[in-house]
């Protein structure tokens, strides 16, 4: 098979770059264009130049041509191989159409196209108050950054990467395998450039040819007021460095709110439990209630029952979506004393008598007797 003819038609070497091939094509097509060149055979030479350029300007076709000649570039598998088990015609346009039918017709990704870097995650703890009011946090983490020595090229300063000599910049190689069904063709990553399409003759001493170096990165994170555990903040461009001049990835900061010793929270509502005595519940009182906004006075009306919930309007957390401020709910619990002195016991006896809680049946213990027995056991 002749896999140099197309290069000869354009007057370039097999190692020619795409720019060199394009310049040669323009020159040769102009030279033999039928409207310009009226010599015998000029039209055929013009067609030959078109055919050569159509193959060599396509990295995938060029790689196939370099290995298998014109037959390979046109989708065949060489003489005697019988094509793709007889499919090099009827309904398929050769290997490339078969390949496209499996992979969506997108062809091979350009290995030299800019690609965005990877995203990163960072978990951060917030106090209860920081989550309510918002905060600004300085965080530090390791990430892959563009090499400062070679500016991401991977090549030693003063040098530049060159087109891969094996895949000619495509980043892939075509491999044939004999199977019981015939010759099967597959594409693999080039083992010289590892898919980049470029060779680095003299690697950068800092990044060793990768174009990236590990660095400690510091960034300030603004935490909005009203966040909750599990929510995340996206910081654009704070992830890892891109490839071939592509942008940095993003950083996702995942929030974890630490519990409070005083409060509980659900959304914008904050909950607080208040223990009061029997006397406060019976007679009423005015007490100081702690909130995240500072202490506030709250009135407990006489006759308050345990489990009663009071609402302190606007003393909760900010509403993250929709604006406004939540409330604080105060749940009252009446605490029964566990130890009483003599004066307290006598006072309770007097209260029971004043309440008319006397025994109506001598053989049965009334409320007073039960209270007395209970107090004696304390």
mmCIF file of C-alpha atoms in Angstrom, residues 1-375:
data_model
loop_
_atom_site.group_PDB
_atom_site.id
_atom_site.type_symbol
_atom_site.label_atom_id
_atom_site.label_comp_id
_atom_site.label_asym_id
_atom_site.label_seq_id
_atom_site.Cartn_x
_atom_site.Cartn_y
_atom_site.Cartn_z
ATOM 1 C CA UNK A 1 0.000 0.000 0.000
ATOM 2 C CA UNK A 2 1.169 3.501 -0.808
ATOM 3 C CA UNK A 3 0.712 5.841 2.156
ATOM 4 C CA UNK A 4 2.872 8.708 0.900
ATOM 5 C CA UNK A 5 1.145 9.587 -2.360
ATOM 6 C CA UNK A 6 -1.256 12.108 -0.847
ATOM 7 C CA UNK A 7 1.640 13.947 0.775
ATOM 8 C CA UNK A 8 3.461 13.977 -2.571
ATOM 9 C CA UNK A 9 0.415 15.434 -4.304
ATOM 10 C CA UNK A 10 0.547 18.408 -1.938
ATOM 11 C CA UNK A 11 4.324 18.592 -1.969
ATOM 12 C CA UNK A 12 4.744 18.143 1.824
ATOM 13 C CA UNK A 13 6.442 15.609 4.063
ATOM 14 C CA UNK A 14 4.644 13.049 6.239
ATOM 15 C CA UNK A 15 5.573 15.098 9.299
ATOM 16 C CA UNK A 16 3.912 18.230 7.958
ATOM 17 C CA UNK A 17 1.718 20.185 10.352
ATOM 18 C CA UNK A 18 -1.894 21.025 9.608
ATOM 19 C CA UNK A 19 -0.924 24.601 8.821
ATOM 20 C CA UNK A 20 1.674 23.396 6.311
ATOM 21 C CA UNK A 21 -0.857 21.070 4.702
ATOM 22 C CA UNK A 22 -3.423 23.848 4.449
ATOM 23 C CA UNK A 23 -0.914 26.265 2.851
ATOM 24 C CA UNK A 24 0.219 23.615 0.382
ATOM 25 C CA UNK A 25 -3.358 22.813 -0.549
ATOM 26 C CA UNK A 26 -4.165 26.442 -1.264
ATOM 27 C CA UNK A 27 -1.112 26.737 -3.440
ATOM 28 C CA UNK A 28 -1.688 23.516 -5.409
ATOM 29 C CA UNK A 29 -5.449 23.972 -5.833
ATOM 30 C CA UNK A 30 -4.874 27.433 -7.215
ATOM 31 C CA UNK A 31 -2.171 26.136 -9.551
ATOM 32 C CA UNK A 32 -4.365 23.399 -11.060
ATOM 33 C CA UNK A 33 -7.775 25.004 -10.823
ATOM 34 C CA UNK A 34 -9.597 24.407 -14.167
ATOM 35 C CA UNK A 35 -10.613 28.045 -14.418
ATOM 36 C CA UNK A 36 -6.966 29.110 -14.214
ATOM 37 C CA UNK A 37 -4.933 26.250 -15.676
ATOM 38 C CA UNK A 38 -6.058 25.198 -19.161
ATOM 39 C CA UNK A 39 -3.280 22.637 -19.663
ATOM 40 C CA UNK A 40 -4.183 19.032 -20.399
ATOM 41 C CA UNK A 41 -4.458 16.985 -17.188
ATOM 42 C CA UNK A 42 -4.813 20.030 -14.916
ATOM 43 C CA UNK A 43 -8.375 19.134 -14.015
ATOM 44 C CA UNK A 44 -7.377 15.618 -12.920
ATOM 45 C CA UNK A 45 -4.486 16.982 -10.872
ATOM 46 C CA UNK A 46 -6.909 19.421 -9.230
ATOM 47 C CA UNK A 47 -9.156 16.488 -8.269
ATOM 48 C CA UNK A 48 -6.145 14.606 -6.942
ATOM 49 C CA UNK A 49 -5.180 17.579 -4.765
ATOM 50 C CA UNK A 50 -8.760 17.798 -3.442
ATOM 51 C CA UNK A 51 -8.733 14.107 -2.575
ATOM 52 C CA UNK A 52 -5.397 14.372 -0.788
ATOM 53 C CA UNK A 53 -6.411 17.390 1.230
ATOM 54 C CA UNK A 54 -9.748 15.879 2.213
ATOM 55 C CA UNK A 55 -7.879 12.990 3.841
ATOM 56 C CA UNK A 56 -4.870 14.763 5.302
ATOM 57 C CA UNK A 57 -6.843 17.667 6.774
ATOM 58 C CA UNK A 58 -8.893 15.228 8.885
ATOM 59 C CA UNK A 59 -6.809 13.872 11.797
ATOM 60 C CA UNK A 60 -8.760 10.606 11.933
ATOM 61 C CA UNK A 61 -8.558 9.956 8.193
ATOM 62 C CA UNK A 62 -4.904 10.947 8.174
ATOM 63 C CA UNK A 63 -4.040 8.460 10.902
ATOM 64 C CA UNK A 64 -5.811 5.685 8.994
ATOM 65 C CA UNK A 65 -4.105 6.699 5.752
ATOM 66 C CA UNK A 66 -0.657 6.683 7.380
ATOM 67 C CA UNK A 67 -1.195 3.067 8.414
ATOM 68 C CA UNK A 68 -3.288 1.623 5.606
ATOM 69 C CA UNK A 69 -2.968 3.980 2.667
ATOM 70 C CA UNK A 70 -5.903 5.261 0.637
ATOM 71 C CA UNK A 71 -7.979 2.125 1.314
ATOM 72 C CA UNK A 72 -7.745 2.615 5.063
ATOM 73 C CA UNK A 73 -8.547 6.309 4.813
ATOM 74 C CA UNK A 74 -11.674 5.504 2.839
ATOM 75 C CA UNK A 75 -12.916 3.037 5.438
ATOM 76 C CA UNK A 76 -11.562 -0.265 4.037
ATOM 77 C CA UNK A 77 -9.228 -2.696 5.754
ATOM 78 C CA UNK A 78 -6.725 -3.435 3.040
ATOM 79 C CA UNK A 79 -6.866 -5.858 0.146
ATOM 80 C CA UNK A 80 -8.052 -9.348 1.020
ATOM 81 C CA UNK A 81 -9.697 -8.255 4.289
ATOM 82 C CA UNK A 82 -13.098 -8.079 2.699
ATOM 83 C CA UNK A 83 -13.954 -4.761 4.338
ATOM 84 C CA UNK A 84 -16.014 -4.913 7.525
ATOM 85 C CA UNK A 85 -17.288 -8.411 6.785
ATOM 86 C CA UNK A 86 -18.897 -7.132 3.608
ATOM 87 C CA UNK A 87 -20.260 -3.885 5.141
ATOM 88 C CA UNK A 88 -17.951 -1.496 3.327
ATOM 89 C CA UNK A 89 -20.787 -0.735 0.957
ATOM 90 C CA UNK A 90 -24.451 -1.625 1.426
ATOM 91 C CA UNK A 91 -25.903 0.945 3.773
ATOM 92 C CA UNK A 92 -22.684 1.994 5.525
ATOM 93 C CA UNK A 93 -20.220 4.551 4.257
ATOM 94 C CA UNK A 94 -17.168 2.588 5.416
ATOM 95 C CA UNK A 95 -15.547 2.365 8.827
ATOM 96 C CA UNK A 96 -16.059 5.980 9.803
ATOM 97 C CA UNK A 97 -19.812 5.725 9.291
ATOM 98 C CA UNK A 98 -19.875 2.511 11.313
ATOM 99 C CA UNK A 99 -17.908 4.238 14.056
ATOM 100 C CA UNK A 100 -20.317 7.173 13.969
ATOM 101 C CA UNK A 101 -23.314 4.880 14.211
ATOM 102 C CA UNK A 102 -22.018 3.644 17.567
ATOM 103 C CA UNK A 103 -20.787 6.950 18.963
ATOM 104 C CA UNK A 104 -23.347 9.447 17.734
ATOM 105 C CA UNK A 105 -21.502 10.777 14.724
ATOM 106 C CA UNK A 106 -19.504 13.215 16.821
ATOM 107 C CA UNK A 107 -16.163 11.920 15.637
ATOM 108 C CA UNK A 108 -13.115 12.012 17.872
ATOM 109 C CA UNK A 109 -12.751 14.760 20.424
ATOM 110 C CA UNK A 110 -10.004 17.181 19.586
ATOM 111 C CA UNK A 111 -7.251 16.382 22.124
ATOM 112 C CA UNK A 112 -5.933 19.933 21.879
ATOM 113 C CA UNK A 113 -9.274 21.640 22.550
ATOM 114 C CA UNK A 114 -9.471 23.637 25.810
ATOM 115 C CA UNK A 115 -11.066 21.677 28.651
ATOM 116 C CA UNK A 116 -12.303 22.898 32.006
ATOM 117 C CA UNK A 117 -10.562 21.616 35.108
ATOM 118 C CA UNK A 118 -12.127 19.319 37.693
ATOM 119 C CA UNK A 119 -14.507 20.571 40.374
ATOM 120 C CA UNK A 120 -13.606 20.282 44.056
ATOM 121 C CA UNK A 121 -15.570 20.010 47.306
ATOM 122 C CA UNK A 122 -14.767 21.567 50.674
ATOM 123 C CA UNK A 123 -16.740 20.947 53.876
ATOM 124 C CA UNK A 124 -16.963 23.740 56.405
ATOM 125 C CA UNK A 125 -18.416 23.842 59.942
ATOM 126 C CA UNK A 126 -20.482 26.821 61.085
ATOM 127 C CA UNK A 127 -21.637 27.752 64.553
ATOM 128 C CA UNK A 128 -25.383 28.095 65.116
ATOM 129 C CA UNK A 129 -25.065 31.890 65.156
ATOM 130 C CA UNK A 130 -22.883 32.014 62.012
ATOM 131 C CA UNK A 131 -25.544 30.097 60.111
ATOM 132 C CA UNK A 132 -28.248 32.511 61.334
ATOM 133 C CA UNK A 133 -26.429 35.776 60.700
ATOM 134 C CA UNK A 134 -23.992 34.807 57.951
ATOM 135 C CA UNK A 135 -20.217 34.998 58.076
ATOM 136 C CA UNK A 136 -17.083 35.328 56.001
ATOM 137 C CA UNK A 137 -14.632 32.447 56.233
ATOM 138 C CA UNK A 138 -11.077 32.116 54.965
ATOM 139 C CA UNK A 139 -10.385 28.578 53.795
ATOM 140 C CA UNK A 140 -7.208 26.908 52.559
ATOM 141 C CA UNK A 141 -6.899 23.743 50.471
ATOM 142 C CA UNK A 142 -4.635 22.012 47.956
ATOM 143 C CA UNK A 143 -5.473 22.080 44.274
ATOM 144 C CA UNK A 144 -3.878 21.476 40.880
ATOM 145 C CA UNK A 145 -2.887 24.881 39.552
ATOM 146 C CA UNK A 146 -1.397 25.987 36.249
ATOM 147 C CA UNK A 147 2.357 25.528 36.472
ATOM 148 C CA UNK A 148 3.977 28.868 37.156
ATOM 149 C CA UNK A 149 7.225 27.876 35.446
ATOM 150 C CA UNK A 150 5.934 26.778 32.040
ATOM 151 C CA UNK A 151 2.542 28.568 32.114
ATOM 152 C CA UNK A 152 0.803 25.220 31.640
ATOM 153 C CA UNK A 153 2.540 24.069 28.436
ATOM 154 C CA UNK A 154 4.443 21.295 30.192
ATOM 155 C CA UNK A 155 7.543 22.203 28.205
ATOM 156 C CA UNK A 156 10.777 23.620 29.538
ATOM 157 C CA UNK A 157 10.811 27.438 29.298
ATOM 158 C CA UNK A 158 12.174 28.447 25.914
ATOM 159 C CA UNK A 159 10.796 25.311 24.226
ATOM 160 C CA UNK A 160 7.361 24.305 22.962
ATOM 161 C CA UNK A 161 5.449 21.036 22.503
ATOM 162 C CA UNK A 162 5.437 19.580 18.990
ATOM 163 C CA UNK A 163 2.868 17.569 17.061
ATOM 164 C CA UNK A 164 3.050 13.895 18.018
ATOM 165 C CA UNK A 165 5.107 11.996 15.484
ATOM 166 C CA UNK A 166 2.994 8.861 15.765
ATOM 167 C CA UNK A 167 -0.633 10.059 15.736
ATOM 168 C CA UNK A 168 0.076 13.370 13.960
ATOM 169 C CA UNK A 169 -1.895 15.307 16.546
ATOM 170 C CA UNK A 170 -5.043 13.177 16.592
ATOM 171 C CA UNK A 171 -4.311 11.631 19.984
ATOM 172 C CA UNK A 172 -5.558 8.245 18.787
ATOM 173 C CA UNK A 173 -4.278 5.249 16.859
ATOM 174 C CA UNK A 174 -6.248 2.732 14.792
ATOM 175 C CA UNK A 175 -5.600 -0.932 15.580
ATOM 176 C CA UNK A 176 -6.813 -3.944 13.579
ATOM 177 C CA UNK A 177 -7.653 -7.243 15.269
ATOM 178 C CA UNK A 178 -8.408 -10.505 13.470
ATOM 179 C CA UNK A 179 -11.623 -12.118 14.764
ATOM 180 C CA UNK A 180 -13.762 -15.050 13.558
ATOM 181 C CA UNK A 181 -16.043 -12.442 11.987
ATOM 182 C CA UNK A 182 -13.233 -10.835 10.080
ATOM 183 C CA UNK A 183 -10.918 -7.928 10.684
ATOM 184 C CA UNK A 184 -12.164 -5.605 13.425
ATOM 185 C CA UNK A 185 -10.849 -2.097 13.764
ATOM 186 C CA UNK A 186 -10.744 -0.126 17.011
ATOM 187 C CA UNK A 187 -9.238 3.140 18.133
ATOM 188 C CA UNK A 188 -6.899 3.428 21.080
ATOM 189 C CA UNK A 189 -5.116 6.292 22.786
ATOM 190 C CA UNK A 190 -1.750 7.058 21.300
ATOM 191 C CA UNK A 191 0.978 5.526 23.460
ATOM 192 C CA UNK A 192 3.434 8.325 22.672
ATOM 193 C CA UNK A 193 1.426 11.423 23.564
ATOM 194 C CA UNK A 194 -1.196 9.642 25.709
ATOM 195 C CA UNK A 195 -4.032 11.300 23.834
ATOM 196 C CA UNK A 196 -2.787 14.876 23.961
ATOM 197 C CA UNK A 197 -1.683 14.977 20.336
ATOM 198 C CA UNK A 198 1.545 16.679 21.411
ATOM 199 C CA UNK A 199 5.019 15.567 22.331
ATOM 200 C CA UNK A 200 7.119 17.364 24.897
ATOM 201 C CA UNK A 201 10.777 16.912 24.037
ATOM 202 C CA UNK A 202 12.077 18.797 27.073
ATOM 203 C CA UNK A 203 9.654 18.604 30.012
ATOM 204 C CA UNK A 204 9.332 21.423 32.519
ATOM 205 C CA UNK A 205 11.397 20.658 35.613
ATOM 206 C CA UNK A 206 8.663 21.929 37.926
ATOM 207 C CA UNK A 207 5.617 20.032 36.647
ATOM 208 C CA UNK A 208 7.502 17.276 34.749
ATOM 209 C CA UNK A 209 5.441 17.856 31.623
ATOM 210 C CA UNK A 210 1.951 17.827 33.140
ATOM 211 C CA UNK A 211 1.424 21.593 32.972
ATOM 212 C CA UNK A 212 0.032 21.506 36.532
ATOM 213 C CA UNK A 213 1.545 21.760 39.972
ATOM 214 C CA UNK A 214 0.041 21.167 43.407
ATOM 215 C CA UNK A 215 -0.408 24.410 45.318
ATOM 216 C CA UNK A 216 -2.048 25.615 48.511
ATOM 217 C CA UNK A 217 -4.918 27.920 47.574
ATOM 218 C CA UNK A 218 -6.637 30.421 49.865
ATOM 219 C CA UNK A 219 -10.067 31.865 49.205
ATOM 220 C CA UNK A 220 -12.636 33.893 51.122
ATOM 221 C CA UNK A 221 -16.142 32.419 51.356
ATOM 222 C CA UNK A 222 -19.130 34.651 52.085
ATOM 223 C CA UNK A 223 -21.787 32.678 53.961
ATOM 224 C CA UNK A 224 -25.248 34.220 53.500
ATOM 225 C CA UNK A 225 -27.535 34.586 56.533
ATOM 226 C CA UNK A 226 -30.033 31.785 57.061
ATOM 227 C CA UNK A 227 -28.103 28.810 55.642
ATOM 228 C CA UNK A 228 -28.667 25.264 56.875
ATOM 229 C CA UNK A 229 -26.770 21.979 57.013
ATOM 230 C CA UNK A 230 -26.355 20.307 53.619
ATOM 231 C CA UNK A 231 -26.581 23.465 51.552
ATOM 232 C CA UNK A 232 -23.647 24.352 49.335
ATOM 233 C CA UNK A 233 -22.055 27.431 47.850
ATOM 234 C CA UNK A 234 -20.504 27.348 44.364
ATOM 235 C CA UNK A 235 -17.327 29.363 43.847
ATOM 236 C CA UNK A 236 -16.668 29.625 40.136
ATOM 237 C CA UNK A 237 -13.089 29.099 39.000
ATOM 238 C CA UNK A 238 -11.777 27.981 42.397
ATOM 239 C CA UNK A 239 -11.409 24.307 41.456
ATOM 240 C CA UNK A 240 -8.519 22.674 39.620
ATOM 241 C CA UNK A 241 -6.695 24.011 36.587
ATOM 242 C CA UNK A 242 -8.004 23.328 33.101
ATOM 243 C CA UNK A 243 -6.251 21.722 30.154
ATOM 244 C CA UNK A 244 -4.991 23.290 26.928
ATOM 245 C CA UNK A 245 -5.800 26.746 28.233
ATOM 246 C CA UNK A 246 -9.242 25.774 29.490
ATOM 247 C CA UNK A 247 -10.759 27.473 32.566
ATOM 248 C CA UNK A 248 -10.406 26.334 36.150
ATOM 249 C CA UNK A 249 -13.134 24.106 37.594
ATOM 250 C CA UNK A 250 -15.427 25.209 40.418
ATOM 251 C CA UNK A 251 -15.301 24.761 44.186
ATOM 252 C CA UNK A 252 -18.429 23.588 46.009
ATOM 253 C CA UNK A 253 -18.425 24.519 49.708
ATOM 254 C CA UNK A 254 -20.728 22.180 51.648
ATOM 255 C CA UNK A 255 -22.067 23.604 54.908
ATOM 256 C CA UNK A 256 -22.493 21.854 58.243
ATOM 257 C CA UNK A 257 -24.177 23.781 61.083
ATOM 258 C CA UNK A 258 -23.070 22.755 64.593
ATOM 259 C CA UNK A 259 -25.810 22.297 67.232
ATOM 260 C CA UNK A 260 -26.567 24.948 69.860
ATOM 261 C CA UNK A 261 -26.774 24.285 73.600
ATOM 262 C CA UNK A 262 -29.782 26.603 73.902
ATOM 263 C CA UNK A 263 -31.716 26.531 70.662
ATOM 264 C CA UNK A 264 -33.040 24.258 67.974
ATOM 265 C CA UNK A 265 -33.932 25.359 64.486
ATOM 266 C CA UNK A 266 -36.084 24.337 61.551
ATOM 267 C CA UNK A 267 -35.773 26.658 58.602
ATOM 268 C CA UNK A 268 -36.307 30.210 59.786
ATOM 269 C CA UNK A 269 -38.007 29.159 63.043
ATOM 270 C CA UNK A 270 -35.952 28.878 66.234
ATOM 271 C CA UNK A 271 -37.172 26.854 69.216
ATOM 272 C CA UNK A 272 -36.425 27.404 72.912
ATOM 273 C CA UNK A 273 -37.625 25.507 76.000
ATOM 274 C CA UNK A 274 -38.423 27.482 79.170
ATOM 275 C CA UNK A 275 -38.742 25.799 82.573
ATOM 276 C CA UNK A 276 -41.003 27.638 85.071
ATOM 277 C CA UNK A 277 -42.216 26.880 88.563
ATOM 278 C CA UNK A 278 -45.736 26.013 89.671
ATOM 279 C CA UNK A 279 -46.041 29.433 91.273
ATOM 280 C CA UNK A 280 -45.010 31.244 88.047
ATOM 281 C CA UNK A 281 -47.496 29.214 86.092
ATOM 282 C CA UNK A 282 -50.295 29.814 88.594
ATOM 283 C CA UNK A 283 -49.721 33.487 89.354
ATOM 284 C CA UNK A 284 -48.051 34.617 86.130
ATOM 285 C CA UNK A 285 -44.685 36.316 85.741
ATOM 286 C CA UNK A 286 -42.416 38.374 83.468
ATOM 287 C CA UNK A 287 -39.177 36.626 82.468
ATOM 288 C CA UNK A 288 -36.132 37.289 80.278
ATOM 289 C CA UNK A 289 -35.937 34.968 77.260
ATOM 290 C CA UNK A 290 -32.621 34.451 75.424
ATOM 291 C CA UNK A 291 -32.740 34.772 71.633
ATOM 292 C CA UNK A 292 -30.026 34.922 68.993
ATOM 293 C CA UNK A 293 -30.801 38.642 68.831
ATOM 294 C CA UNK A 294 -30.339 39.172 72.587
ATOM 295 C CA UNK A 295 -32.570 38.768 75.655
ATOM 296 C CA UNK A 296 -36.191 39.942 75.449
ATOM 297 C CA UNK A 297 -38.936 40.198 78.093
ATOM 298 C CA UNK A 298 -41.861 37.826 77.834
ATOM 299 C CA UNK A 299 -45.028 37.819 79.959
ATOM 300 C CA UNK A 300 -46.344 34.536 81.331
ATOM 301 C CA UNK A 301 -50.068 34.927 82.050
ATOM 302 C CA UNK A 302 -51.551 33.442 85.230
ATOM 303 C CA UNK A 303 -52.837 29.914 84.793
ATOM 304 C CA UNK A 304 -50.332 28.933 82.116
ATOM 305 C CA UNK A 305 -50.286 25.193 81.478
ATOM 306 C CA UNK A 306 -47.264 23.061 80.697
ATOM 307 C CA UNK A 307 -46.668 22.691 76.930
ATOM 308 C CA UNK A 308 -47.955 26.173 76.160
ATOM 309 C CA UNK A 309 -46.109 27.718 73.182
ATOM 310 C CA UNK A 310 -45.442 31.454 72.975
ATOM 311 C CA UNK A 311 -44.318 33.180 69.772
ATOM 312 C CA UNK A 312 -41.663 35.889 69.683
ATOM 313 C CA UNK A 313 -42.230 37.519 66.332
ATOM 314 C CA UNK A 314 -39.166 38.292 64.235
ATOM 315 C CA UNK A 315 -36.727 36.681 66.674
ATOM 316 C CA UNK A 316 -35.916 33.699 64.477
ATOM 317 C CA UNK A 317 -33.509 33.239 61.564
ATOM 318 C CA UNK A 318 -33.631 35.086 58.231
ATOM 319 C CA UNK A 319 -35.585 33.421 55.459
ATOM 320 C CA UNK A 320 -32.963 32.459 52.890
ATOM 321 C CA UNK A 321 -35.463 32.530 50.050
ATOM 322 C CA UNK A 322 -38.200 35.118 49.931
ATOM 323 C CA UNK A 323 -36.740 37.488 52.515
ATOM 324 C CA UNK A 324 -38.134 38.382 55.895
ATOM 325 C CA UNK A 325 -37.406 37.102 59.377
ATOM 326 C CA UNK A 326 -38.657 33.994 61.125
ATOM 327 C CA UNK A 327 -39.998 33.717 64.678
ATOM 328 C CA UNK A 328 -38.843 32.109 67.904
ATOM 329 C CA UNK A 329 -41.178 29.655 69.596
ATOM 330 C CA UNK A 330 -40.914 29.313 73.384
ATOM 331 C CA UNK A 331 -42.375 26.120 74.876
ATOM 332 C CA UNK A 332 -43.176 26.291 78.602
ATOM 333 C CA UNK A 333 -42.597 23.327 80.904
ATOM 334 C CA UNK A 334 -43.768 23.432 84.549
ATOM 335 C CA UNK A 335 -41.136 21.830 86.742
ATOM 336 C CA UNK A 336 -42.307 19.867 89.804
ATOM 337 C CA UNK A 337 -39.946 20.345 92.789
ATOM 338 C CA UNK A 338 -38.207 17.215 94.021
ATOM 339 C CA UNK A 339 -37.060 18.491 97.436
ATOM 340 C CA UNK A 340 -39.142 20.626 99.785
ATOM 341 C CA UNK A 341 -38.294 22.160 103.144
ATOM 342 C CA UNK A 342 -40.766 22.231 106.042
ATOM 343 C CA UNK A 343 -42.044 25.706 105.226
ATOM 344 C CA UNK A 344 -42.775 24.670 101.640
ATOM 345 C CA UNK A 345 -44.543 21.543 102.791
ATOM 346 C CA UNK A 346 -46.742 23.500 105.166
ATOM 347 C CA UNK A 347 -47.522 26.006 102.445
ATOM 348 C CA UNK A 348 -48.662 23.225 100.129
ATOM 349 C CA UNK A 349 -50.808 21.740 102.855
ATOM 350 C CA UNK A 350 -52.412 25.107 103.410
ATOM 351 C CA UNK A 351 -52.972 25.463 99.670
ATOM 352 C CA UNK A 352 -54.637 22.094 99.524
ATOM 353 C CA UNK A 353 -56.909 22.956 102.448
ATOM 354 C CA UNK A 354 -57.734 26.344 100.934
ATOM 355 C CA UNK A 355 -58.614 24.565 97.705
ATOM 356 C CA UNK A 356 -61.089 22.374 99.568
ATOM 357 C CA UNK A 357 -59.168 19.238 98.815
ATOM 358 C CA UNK A 358 -60.249 17.338 101.993
ATOM 359 C CA UNK A 359 -61.085 13.676 102.482
ATOM 360 C CA UNK A 360 -64.820 12.999 102.294
ATOM 361 C CA UNK A 361 -64.421 9.319 103.110
ATOM 362 C CA UNK A 362 -62.479 8.614 106.340
ATOM 363 C CA UNK A 363 -61.603 5.104 105.221
ATOM 364 C CA UNK A 364 -60.025 6.463 102.050
ATOM 365 C CA UNK A 365 -57.123 8.793 101.828
ATOM 366 C CA UNK A 366 -57.960 12.150 100.403
ATOM 367 C CA UNK A 367 -55.724 14.505 98.490
ATOM 368 C CA UNK A 368 -54.226 15.941 101.674
ATOM 369 C CA UNK A 369 -53.230 12.505 102.958
ATOM 370 C CA UNK A 370 -51.691 11.611 99.603
ATOM 371 C CA UNK A 371 -49.744 14.861 99.565
ATOM 372 C CA UNK A 372 -48.613 14.265 103.117
ATOM 373 C CA UNK A 373 -47.447 10.729 102.354
ATOM 374 C CA UNK A 374 -45.631 11.940 99.277
ATOM 375 C CA UNK A 375 -43.883 14.706 101.146
#
